Amino acid sequence: MSWIWIVVAVCAILSVVLLFGKGSFLIAGYNMLSKERKAQYDEKRLCRVVGGGLGVITVILGTAALFDFELPSALSWMIPWGLFATVAVVMVLAETVCKATNTK
């Protein structure tokens, strides 16, 4: 078993944990916010959005590992652009959809 498959497995496990709405301490930046700032976000929804994004990244990484990072030309765009697009979508969703509706 190569080291990359260990990374894929860890990412998959973390993705499942986040998709269940748990593990908000794993989200970079969120765990360092003040309590007032954390109250502006729906924590469970934020965990699910980040978990979904990590799941997509895990699939991209697993696909690349399956081909030993020598993807066919039709899929060669997947690693850089797929990762970039996933991170961008997660960032936008975190700032829009994940805002708590009952902010005071």
Short mmCIF file of N, CA and C in Angstrom, two decimals:
data_model
loop_
_atom_site.label_atom_id
_atom_site.label_comp_id
_atom_site.label_asym_id
_atom_site.label_seq_id
_atom_site.Cartn_x
_atom_site.Cartn_y
_atom_site.Cartn_z
N MET A 1 0.85 -1.19 0.00
CA MET A 1 0.00 0.00 0.00
C MET A 1 0.88 1.24 0.00
N SER A 2 0.67 2.05 -0.96
CA SER A 2 1.46 3.26 -1.11
C SER A 2 0.97 4.32 -0.11
N TRP A 3 1.81 5.29 0.15
CA TRP A 3 1.46 6.35 1.10
C TRP A 3 0.28 7.16 0.62
N ILE A 4 0.11 7.28 -0.68
CA ILE A 4 -1.00 8.10 -1.20
C ILE A 4 -2.35 7.50 -0.85
N TRP A 5 -2.42 6.18 -0.80
CA TRP A 5 -3.68 5.54 -0.44
C TRP A 5 -4.00 5.74 1.03
N ILE A 6 -2.98 5.89 1.84
CA ILE A 6 -3.20 6.21 3.26
C ILE A 6 -3.79 7.62 3.37
N VAL A 7 -3.26 8.55 2.58
CA VAL A 7 -3.79 9.92 2.56
C VAL A 7 -5.24 9.93 2.08
N VAL A 8 -5.54 9.17 1.05
CA VAL A 8 -6.91 9.08 0.53
C VAL A 8 -7.84 8.51 1.59
N ALA A 9 -7.40 7.48 2.30
CA ALA A 9 -8.23 6.87 3.35
C ALA A 9 -8.48 7.85 4.50
N VAL A 10 -7.46 8.58 4.91
CA VAL A 10 -7.64 9.56 5.99
C VAL A 10 -8.59 10.67 5.54
N CYS A 11 -8.43 11.14 4.32
CA CYS A 11 -9.34 12.17 3.79
C CYS A 11 -10.78 11.66 3.72
N ALA A 12 -10.95 10.41 3.33
CA ALA A 12 -12.30 9.83 3.26
C ALA A 12 -12.92 9.74 4.65
N ILE A 13 -12.15 9.33 5.64
CA ILE A 13 -12.67 9.23 7.01
C ILE A 13 -13.04 10.61 7.53
N LEU A 14 -12.17 11.60 7.32
CA LEU A 14 -12.47 12.96 7.77
C LEU A 14 -13.68 13.53 7.04
N SER A 15 -13.83 13.20 5.78
CA SER A 15 -14.98 13.66 5.02
C SER A 15 -16.28 13.10 5.60
N VAL A 16 -16.28 11.83 5.94
CA VAL A 16 -17.47 11.22 6.53
C VAL A 16 -17.80 11.86 7.87
N VAL A 17 -16.78 12.10 8.69
CA VAL A 17 -17.00 12.74 9.99
C VAL A 17 -17.63 14.12 9.80
N LEU A 18 -17.10 14.88 8.87
CA LEU A 18 -17.63 16.22 8.62
C LEU A 18 -19.03 16.17 8.00
N LEU A 19 -19.30 15.19 7.16
CA LEU A 19 -20.62 15.08 6.56
C LEU A 19 -21.70 14.75 7.59
N PHE A 20 -21.30 14.13 8.69
CA PHE A 20 -22.25 13.88 9.78
C PHE A 20 -22.47 15.12 10.65
N GLY A 21 -21.78 16.22 10.31
CA GLY A 21 -21.97 17.45 11.07
C GLY A 21 -21.11 17.55 12.30
N LYS A 22 -20.14 16.69 12.42
CA LYS A 22 -19.24 16.68 13.58
C LYS A 22 -17.86 17.14 13.13
N GLY A 23 -17.00 17.42 14.07
CA GLY A 23 -15.62 17.74 13.75
C GLY A 23 -15.38 19.16 13.29
N SER A 24 -16.13 20.11 13.83
CA SER A 24 -15.91 21.50 13.41
C SER A 24 -14.52 21.99 13.81
N PHE A 25 -13.90 21.35 14.79
CA PHE A 25 -12.55 21.74 15.19
C PHE A 25 -11.53 21.43 14.10
N LEU A 26 -11.91 20.64 13.10
CA LEU A 26 -11.01 20.31 12.00
C LEU A 26 -11.01 21.37 10.90
N ILE A 27 -11.95 22.30 10.95
CA ILE A 27 -12.06 23.31 9.90
C ILE A 27 -11.10 24.45 10.21
N ALA A 28 -10.14 24.62 9.32
CA ALA A 28 -9.11 25.65 9.52
C ALA A 28 -9.76 27.03 9.58
N GLY A 29 -9.38 27.78 10.57
CA GLY A 29 -9.90 29.13 10.73
C GLY A 29 -11.15 29.20 11.58
N TYR A 30 -12.07 28.27 11.40
CA TYR A 30 -13.32 28.30 12.16
C TYR A 30 -13.05 28.05 13.64
N ASN A 31 -12.15 27.13 13.93
CA ASN A 31 -11.89 26.79 15.33
C ASN A 31 -11.16 27.91 16.07
N MET A 32 -10.66 28.91 15.37
CA MET A 32 -9.95 30.01 16.01
C MET A 32 -10.80 31.28 16.13
N LEU A 33 -12.04 31.23 15.64
CA LEU A 33 -12.91 32.39 15.71
C LEU A 33 -13.39 32.62 17.14
N SER A 34 -13.77 33.84 17.43
CA SER A 34 -14.36 34.15 18.73
C SER A 34 -15.77 33.55 18.80
N LYS A 35 -16.30 33.45 19.99
CA LYS A 35 -17.64 32.88 20.15
C LYS A 35 -18.69 33.72 19.44
N GLU A 36 -18.51 35.03 19.44
CA GLU A 36 -19.47 35.91 18.76
C GLU A 36 -19.44 35.66 17.25
N ARG A 37 -18.25 35.46 16.73
CA ARG A 37 -18.11 35.23 15.28
C ARG A 37 -18.60 33.83 14.90
N LYS A 38 -18.35 32.84 15.78
CA LYS A 38 -18.84 31.48 15.51
C LYS A 38 -20.36 31.44 15.50
N ALA A 39 -20.99 32.30 16.28
CA ALA A 39 -22.45 32.34 16.34
C ALA A 39 -23.06 32.79 15.01
N GLN A 40 -22.27 33.40 14.15
CA GLN A 40 -22.78 33.85 12.85
C GLN A 40 -22.91 32.71 11.84
N TYR A 41 -22.38 31.54 12.17
CA TYR A 41 -22.39 30.41 11.24
C TYR A 41 -23.24 29.26 11.77
N ASP A 42 -23.87 28.56 10.87
CA ASP A 42 -24.56 27.32 11.20
C ASP A 42 -23.50 26.22 11.17
N GLU A 43 -23.08 25.79 12.35
CA GLU A 43 -21.94 24.89 12.47
C GLU A 43 -22.16 23.56 11.75
N LYS A 44 -23.34 23.00 11.89
CA LYS A 44 -23.61 21.71 11.24
C LYS A 44 -23.58 21.84 9.71
N ARG A 45 -24.17 22.90 9.20
CA ARG A 45 -24.17 23.12 7.75
C ARG A 45 -22.76 23.38 7.24
N LEU A 46 -21.97 24.13 8.00
CA LEU A 46 -20.59 24.40 7.62
C LEU A 46 -19.79 23.10 7.57
N CYS A 47 -19.98 22.24 8.55
CA CYS A 47 -19.30 20.95 8.56
C CYS A 47 -19.68 20.13 7.33
N ARG A 48 -20.94 20.15 6.98
CA ARG A 48 -21.39 19.37 5.82
C ARG A 48 -20.85 19.93 4.51
N VAL A 49 -20.78 21.24 4.39
CA VAL A 49 -20.23 21.84 3.17
C VAL A 49 -18.74 21.50 3.05
N VAL A 50 -18.00 21.65 4.13
CA VAL A 50 -16.57 21.34 4.09
C VAL A 50 -16.37 19.84 3.88
N GLY A 51 -17.21 19.01 4.50
CA GLY A 51 -17.11 17.57 4.29
C GLY A 51 -17.39 17.17 2.85
N GLY A 52 -18.36 17.82 2.23
CA GLY A 52 -18.64 17.55 0.82
C GLY A 52 -17.48 17.96 -0.07
N GLY A 53 -16.90 19.11 0.23
CA GLY A 53 -15.73 19.57 -0.53
C GLY A 53 -14.55 18.62 -0.35
N LEU A 54 -14.34 18.18 0.88
CA LEU A 54 -13.26 17.23 1.13
C LEU A 54 -13.53 15.89 0.44
N GLY A 55 -14.79 15.51 0.35
CA GLY A 55 -15.15 14.29 -0.37
C GLY A 55 -14.81 14.39 -1.85
N VAL A 56 -15.10 15.53 -2.45
CA VAL A 56 -14.77 15.74 -3.86
C VAL A 56 -13.25 15.72 -4.05
N ILE A 57 -12.52 16.38 -3.16
CA ILE A 57 -11.06 16.37 -3.23
C ILE A 57 -10.52 14.95 -3.06
N THR A 58 -11.15 14.17 -2.19
CA THR A 58 -10.73 12.78 -1.98
C THR A 58 -10.92 11.97 -3.25
N VAL A 59 -12.05 12.17 -3.93
CA VAL A 59 -12.29 11.45 -5.19
C VAL A 59 -11.27 11.85 -6.25
N ILE A 60 -10.97 13.14 -6.34
CA ILE A 60 -9.96 13.60 -7.30
C ILE A 60 -8.60 12.99 -6.98
N LEU A 61 -8.23 13.02 -5.71
CA LEU A 61 -6.95 12.47 -5.30
C LEU A 61 -6.89 10.96 -5.52
N GLY A 62 -7.99 10.26 -5.22
CA GLY A 62 -8.04 8.82 -5.44
C GLY A 62 -7.96 8.45 -6.91
N THR A 63 -8.62 9.23 -7.75
CA THR A 63 -8.54 8.99 -9.20
C THR A 63 -7.13 9.21 -9.71
N ALA A 64 -6.50 10.27 -9.24
CA ALA A 64 -5.12 10.54 -9.65
C ALA A 64 -4.19 9.44 -9.15
N ALA A 65 -4.40 8.95 -7.95
CA ALA A 65 -3.56 7.89 -7.41
C ALA A 65 -3.78 6.58 -8.18
N LEU A 66 -4.99 6.36 -8.62
CA LEU A 66 -5.29 5.15 -9.40
C LEU A 66 -4.48 5.11 -10.69
N PHE A 67 -4.24 6.28 -11.27
CA PHE A 67 -3.46 6.38 -12.50
C PHE A 67 -1.99 6.70 -12.22
N ASP A 68 -1.56 6.61 -10.95
CA ASP A 68 -0.19 6.97 -10.55
C ASP A 68 0.18 8.38 -10.99
N PHE A 69 -0.78 9.28 -10.91
CA PHE A 69 -0.62 10.69 -11.25
C PHE A 69 -0.16 10.90 -12.69
N GLU A 70 -0.40 9.93 -13.53
CA GLU A 70 -0.16 10.07 -14.97
C GLU A 70 -1.49 9.90 -15.68
N LEU A 71 -2.34 10.87 -15.49
CA LEU A 71 -3.70 10.83 -16.01
C LEU A 71 -3.72 10.91 -17.53
N PRO A 72 -4.72 10.30 -18.14
CA PRO A 72 -4.89 10.49 -19.59
C PRO A 72 -5.10 11.98 -19.90
N SER A 73 -4.79 12.36 -21.10
CA SER A 73 -4.86 13.78 -21.46
C SER A 73 -6.26 14.37 -21.26
N ALA A 74 -7.28 13.56 -21.41
CA ALA A 74 -8.65 14.05 -21.22
C ALA A 74 -8.93 14.39 -19.76
N LEU A 75 -8.18 13.81 -18.83
CA LEU A 75 -8.39 14.05 -17.40
C LEU A 75 -7.26 14.84 -16.76
N SER A 76 -6.28 15.24 -17.51
CA SER A 76 -5.11 15.89 -16.92
C SER A 76 -5.44 17.24 -16.28
N TRP A 77 -6.52 17.86 -16.68
CA TRP A 77 -6.95 19.13 -16.09
C TRP A 77 -7.55 18.94 -14.70
N MET A 78 -7.91 17.70 -14.36
CA MET A 78 -8.69 17.43 -13.17
C MET A 78 -7.97 17.83 -11.87
N ILE A 79 -6.70 17.55 -11.77
CA ILE A 79 -6.02 17.84 -10.51
C ILE A 79 -5.94 19.34 -10.25
N PRO A 80 -5.34 20.13 -11.11
CA PRO A 80 -5.24 21.55 -10.73
C PRO A 80 -6.58 22.28 -10.74
N TRP A 81 -7.36 22.13 -11.78
CA TRP A 81 -8.61 22.89 -11.89
C TRP A 81 -9.71 22.32 -11.01
N GLY A 82 -9.73 21.01 -10.86
CA GLY A 82 -10.73 20.40 -9.98
C GLY A 82 -10.53 20.80 -8.53
N LEU A 83 -9.28 20.79 -8.09
CA LEU A 83 -8.99 21.20 -6.72
C LEU A 83 -9.28 22.69 -6.51
N PHE A 84 -8.87 23.50 -7.47
CA PHE A 84 -9.12 24.94 -7.38
C PHE A 84 -10.60 25.24 -7.33
N ALA A 85 -11.37 24.62 -8.22
CA ALA A 85 -12.81 24.87 -8.28
C ALA A 85 -13.50 24.40 -7.00
N THR A 86 -13.08 23.26 -6.48
CA THR A 86 -13.68 22.74 -5.25
C THR A 86 -13.43 23.68 -4.08
N VAL A 87 -12.21 24.14 -3.92
CA VAL A 87 -11.89 25.06 -2.84
C VAL A 87 -12.66 26.37 -3.00
N ALA A 88 -12.76 26.87 -4.21
CA ALA A 88 -13.49 28.12 -4.45
C ALA A 88 -14.98 27.96 -4.12
N VAL A 89 -15.58 26.86 -4.53
CA VAL A 89 -17.00 26.63 -4.25
C VAL A 89 -17.24 26.49 -2.75
N VAL A 90 -16.37 25.77 -2.06
CA VAL A 90 -16.52 25.61 -0.61
C VAL A 90 -16.40 26.96 0.10
N MET A 91 -15.47 27.79 -0.35
CA MET A 91 -15.31 29.10 0.28
C MET A 91 -16.54 29.98 0.07
N VAL A 92 -17.09 29.96 -1.13
CA VAL A 92 -18.29 30.76 -1.42
C VAL A 92 -19.48 30.23 -0.61
N LEU A 93 -19.66 28.92 -0.57
CA LEU A 93 -20.76 28.35 0.19
C LEU A 93 -20.62 28.61 1.69
N ALA A 94 -19.40 28.57 2.19
CA ALA A 94 -19.17 28.83 3.61
C ALA A 94 -19.57 30.25 3.99
N GLU A 95 -19.38 31.19 3.07
CA GLU A 95 -19.72 32.57 3.38
C GLU A 95 -21.16 32.95 3.03
N THR A 96 -21.88 32.08 2.33
CA THR A 96 -23.26 32.41 1.96
C THR A 96 -24.24 31.46 2.61
N VAL A 97 -24.20 30.21 2.23
CA VAL A 97 -25.19 29.23 2.68
C VAL A 97 -25.03 28.90 4.15
N CYS A 98 -23.82 28.95 4.66
CA CYS A 98 -23.55 28.52 6.03
C CYS A 98 -23.75 29.60 7.07
N LYS A 99 -24.16 30.77 6.67
CA LYS A 99 -24.44 31.82 7.64
C LYS A 99 -25.69 31.46 8.42
N ALA A 100 -25.65 31.66 9.72
CA ALA A 100 -26.80 31.33 10.57
C ALA A 100 -27.93 32.30 10.29
N THR A 101 -29.14 31.79 10.30
CA THR A 101 -30.31 32.63 10.01
C THR A 101 -30.80 33.37 11.23
N ASN A 102 -30.35 32.95 12.41
CA ASN A 102 -30.85 33.58 13.64
C ASN A 102 -29.77 34.44 14.29
N THR A 103 -29.01 35.18 13.49
CA THR A 103 -27.99 36.06 14.06
C THR A 103 -28.66 37.25 14.73
N LYS A 104 -28.04 37.72 15.79
CA LYS A 104 -28.63 38.82 16.58
C LYS A 104 -27.90 40.10 16.34
#
